[in-house]
Amino acid sequence: MKNEKRLSTQSPDTGATLVEVLVAAAILAVGLLAVATMISRSTIQDSRAYHMTHASMIVEQFLENATSLQYDADDYATLGDTTVISTINGVVYTMNCTLSALAPVDRCREMTCTVNWNNKGIQASTQYVYAFSPKY
């Protein structure tokens, strides 16, 4: 009788079973995979934003110089298609700007600038549209 009593008063095992450990490891693996994917995508987007910023600066610099042509009739008449090639940190940016007289307002011209670059085999581009109006 004494043995029976001792068996019934023993507490059950409180450790984790192998199945519980495997389920916990699988949940942790899925979570870590999601974090790794998020880090990878954010790195790609950061690189894209870096190059997009350089492309924007190239166009902005060109348009600032071209804007000064709006104040003189002779200079405004010389405004035309342009190609600019710039290298920033080893990446070549090619900007092609085309001028169109089909702007929505009379005597205005619409310039569309497309910037292309190739970063480690990945082609990318962005496009900007600007309207010039004579200020003379």
C-alpha positions as YAML, in Angstrom:
chain: A
units: angstrom
residues:
- id: 1
  name: MET
  ca: [0.00, 0.00, 0.00]
- id: 2
  name: LYS
  ca: [2.81, 2.31, 0.76]
- id: 3
  name: ASN
  ca: [4.16, 2.02, -2.83]
- id: 4
  name: GLU
  ca: [0.79, 2.81, -4.33]
- id: 5
  name: LYS
  ca: [0.52, 5.98, -2.37]
- id: 6
  name: ARG
  ca: [3.92, 7.17, -3.44]
- id: 7
  name: LEU
  ca: [3.14, 6.61, -7.14]
- id: 8
  name: SER
  ca: [-0.06, 8.60, -6.97]
- id: 9
  name: THR
  ca: [1.52, 11.62, -5.23]
- id: 10
  name: GLN
  ca: [4.38, 12.05, -7.69]
- id: 11
  name: SER
  ca: [4.04, 15.11, -9.91]
- id: 12
  name: PRO
  ca: [3.93, 14.58, -13.69]
- id: 13
  name: ASP
  ca: [6.95, 15.49, -15.84]
- id: 14
  name: THR
  ca: [7.05, 19.25, -16.55]
- id: 15
  name: GLY
  ca: [9.61, 19.22, -19.39]
- id: 16
  name: ALA
  ca: [8.82, 19.93, -23.06]
- id: 17
  name: THR
  ca: [8.30, 17.07, -25.43]
- id: 18
  name: LEU
  ca: [10.21, 16.74, -28.67]
- id: 19
  name: VAL
  ca: [7.09, 17.67, -30.67]
- id: 20
  name: GLU
  ca: [6.68, 20.90, -28.71]
- id: 21
  name: VAL
  ca: [10.31, 21.81, -29.29]
- id: 22
  name: LEU
  ca: [9.98, 21.12, -33.04]
- id: 23
  name: VAL
  ca: [6.81, 23.25, -33.29]
- id: 24
  name: ALA
  ca: [8.51, 26.11, -31.44]
- id: 25
  name: ALA
  ca: [11.56, 25.84, -33.71]
- id: 26
  name: ALA
  ca: [9.34, 25.91, -36.82]
- id: 27
  name: ILE
  ca: [7.51, 29.03, -35.60]
- id: 28
  name: LEU
  ca: [10.84, 30.72, -34.83]
- id: 29
  name: ALA
  ca: [12.19, 29.78, -38.29]
- id: 30
  name: VAL
  ca: [9.16, 31.29, -40.02]
- id: 31
  name: GLY
  ca: [9.55, 34.50, -38.00]
- id: 32
  name: LEU
  ca: [13.27, 34.76, -38.76]
- id: 33
  name: LEU
  ca: [12.62, 34.14, -42.46]
- id: 34
  name: ALA
  ca: [10.10, 37.00, -42.49]
- id: 35
  name: VAL
  ca: [12.62, 39.32, -40.82]
- id: 36
  name: ALA
  ca: [15.37, 38.31, -43.29]
- id: 37
  name: THR
  ca: [13.03, 38.96, -46.23]
- id: 38
  name: MET
  ca: [12.11, 42.37, -44.85]
- id: 39
  name: ILE
  ca: [15.77, 43.33, -44.40]
- id: 40
  name: SER
  ca: [16.59, 42.18, -47.93]
- id: 41
  name: ARG
  ca: [13.76, 44.18, -49.48]
- id: 42
  name: SER
  ca: [14.57, 47.29, -47.47]
- id: 43
  name: THR
  ca: [18.19, 47.10, -48.65]
- id: 44
  name: ILE
  ca: [17.04, 46.91, -52.28]
- id: 45
  name: GLN
  ca: [14.67, 49.85, -51.81]
- id: 46
  name: ASP
  ca: [17.40, 51.86, -50.10]
- id: 47
  name: SER
  ca: [19.72, 51.30, -53.05]
- id: 48
  name: ARG
  ca: [16.97, 52.26, -55.49]
- id: 49
  name: ALA
  ca: [16.23, 55.46, -53.56]
- id: 50
  name: TYR
  ca: [19.95, 56.29, -53.52]
- id: 51
  name: HIS
  ca: [20.18, 56.11, -57.31]
- id: 52
  name: MET
  ca: [16.84, 57.85, -57.81]
- id: 53
  name: THR
  ca: [18.12, 60.75, -55.71]
- id: 54
  name: HIS
  ca: [21.19, 61.08, -57.95]
- id: 55
  name: ALA
  ca: [18.99, 61.01, -61.06]
- id: 56
  name: SER
  ca: [16.76, 63.71, -59.59]
- id: 57
  name: MET
  ca: [19.77, 65.88, -58.80]
- id: 58
  name: ILE
  ca: [21.04, 65.58, -62.38]
- id: 59
  name: VAL
  ca: [17.67, 66.65, -63.80]
- id: 60
  name: GLU
  ca: [17.26, 69.42, -61.25]
- id: 61
  name: GLN
  ca: [20.69, 70.84, -62.03]
- id: 62
  name: PHE
  ca: [19.96, 70.77, -65.77]
- id: 63
  name: LEU
  ca: [16.54, 72.39, -65.35]
- id: 64
  name: GLU
  ca: [17.92, 75.13, -63.12]
- id: 65
  name: ASN
  ca: [20.42, 76.03, -65.84]
- id: 66
  name: ALA
  ca: [17.77, 75.80, -68.58]
- id: 67
  name: THR
  ca: [15.31, 77.92, -66.60]
- id: 68
  name: SER
  ca: [17.58, 80.93, -66.97]
- id: 69
  name: LEU
  ca: [16.98, 80.74, -70.74]
- id: 70
  name: GLN
  ca: [13.36, 81.78, -70.22]
- id: 71
  name: TYR
  ca: [14.33, 85.40, -69.54]
- id: 72
  name: ASP
  ca: [15.77, 86.22, -72.96]
- id: 73
  name: ALA
  ca: [13.98, 85.72, -76.29]
- id: 74
  name: ASP
  ca: [17.13, 84.65, -78.16]
- id: 75
  name: ASP
  ca: [18.17, 82.19, -75.45]
- id: 76
  name: TYR
  ca: [14.63, 80.80, -75.22]
- id: 77
  name: ALA
  ca: [14.71, 80.11, -78.96]
- id: 78
  name: THR
  ca: [17.90, 78.01, -78.53]
- id: 79
  name: LEU
  ca: [16.26, 75.70, -76.02]
- id: 80
  name: GLY
  ca: [16.27, 72.22, -77.55]
- id: 81
  name: ASP
  ca: [16.79, 68.49, -77.10]
- id: 82
  name: THR
  ca: [19.68, 67.58, -74.84]
- id: 83
  name: THR
  ca: [21.65, 64.51, -73.78]
- id: 84
  name: VAL
  ca: [23.79, 64.56, -70.65]
- id: 85
  name: ILE
  ca: [25.97, 61.69, -69.40]
- id: 86
  name: SER
  ca: [27.13, 61.83, -65.78]
- id: 87
  name: THR
  ca: [29.05, 59.35, -63.65]
- id: 88
  name: ILE
  ca: [28.43, 59.37, -59.91]
- id: 89
  name: ASN
  ca: [30.19, 56.84, -57.68]
- id: 90
  name: GLY
  ca: [30.92, 54.57, -60.64]
- id: 91
  name: VAL
  ca: [27.33, 54.50, -61.93]
- id: 92
  name: VAL
  ca: [26.70, 56.08, -65.35]
- id: 93
  name: TYR
  ca: [23.52, 58.14, -65.63]
- id: 94
  name: THR
  ca: [22.28, 59.09, -69.11]
- id: 95
  name: MET
  ca: [19.73, 61.89, -69.30]
- id: 96
  name: ASN
  ca: [17.81, 62.45, -72.55]
- id: 97
  name: CYS
  ca: [15.59, 65.52, -72.70]
- id: 98
  name: THR
  ca: [13.19, 66.18, -75.55]
- id: 99
  name: LEU
  ca: [11.43, 69.48, -76.11]
- id: 100
  name: SER
  ca: [7.88, 69.68, -77.37]
- id: 101
  name: ALA
  ca: [5.96, 72.78, -78.42]
- id: 102
  name: LEU
  ca: [2.70, 71.00, -77.60]
- id: 103
  name: ALA
  ca: [2.45, 72.41, -74.10]
- id: 104
  name: PRO
  ca: [-1.06, 73.20, -72.89]
- id: 105
  name: VAL
  ca: [-0.38, 76.96, -72.79]
- id: 106
  name: ASP
  ca: [0.52, 79.19, -75.77]
- id: 107
  name: ARG
  ca: [4.24, 79.97, -76.28]
- id: 108
  name: CYS
  ca: [5.17, 77.41, -73.65]
- id: 109
  name: ARG
  ca: [7.30, 74.35, -74.25]
- id: 110
  name: GLU
  ca: [7.21, 71.04, -72.50]
- id: 111
  name: MET
  ca: [10.45, 69.22, -71.78]
- id: 112
  name: THR
  ca: [10.47, 65.52, -70.92]
- id: 113
  name: CYS
  ca: [13.68, 64.26, -69.36]
- id: 114
  name: THR
  ca: [14.35, 60.55, -68.96]
- id: 115
  name: VAL
  ca: [17.28, 59.41, -66.86]
- id: 116
  name: ASN
  ca: [18.61, 55.85, -67.31]
- id: 117
  name: TRP
  ca: [21.26, 54.07, -65.28]
- id: 118
  name: ASN
  ca: [22.67, 50.59, -64.89]
- id: 119
  name: ASN
  ca: [23.67, 49.52, -61.41]
- id: 120
  name: LYS
  ca: [25.38, 46.13, -61.32]
- id: 121
  name: GLY
  ca: [23.34, 44.82, -64.22]
- id: 122
  name: ILE
  ca: [20.01, 46.24, -63.09]
- id: 123
  name: GLN
  ca: [18.56, 48.74, -65.57]
- id: 124
  name: ALA
  ca: [16.45, 51.51, -64.08]
- id: 125
  name: SER
  ca: [15.00, 54.80, -65.28]
- id: 126
  name: THR
  ca: [12.88, 57.71, -64.18]
- id: 127
  name: GLN
  ca: [11.09, 60.41, -66.12]
- id: 128
  name: TYR
  ca: [10.44, 64.09, -65.38]
- id: 129
  name: VAL
  ca: [8.26, 66.60, -67.24]
- id: 130
  name: TYR
  ca: [8.81, 70.35, -66.99]
- id: 131
  name: ALA
  ca: [7.02, 73.23, -68.72]
- id: 132
  name: PHE
  ca: [9.04, 76.26, -69.83]
- id: 133
  name: SER
  ca: [7.30, 79.57, -70.32]
- id: 134
  name: PRO
  ca: [8.86, 82.75, -71.69]
- id: 135
  name: LYS
  ca: [9.46, 85.39, -69.02]
- id: 136
  name: TYR
  ca: [10.48, 88.23, -71.35]
...
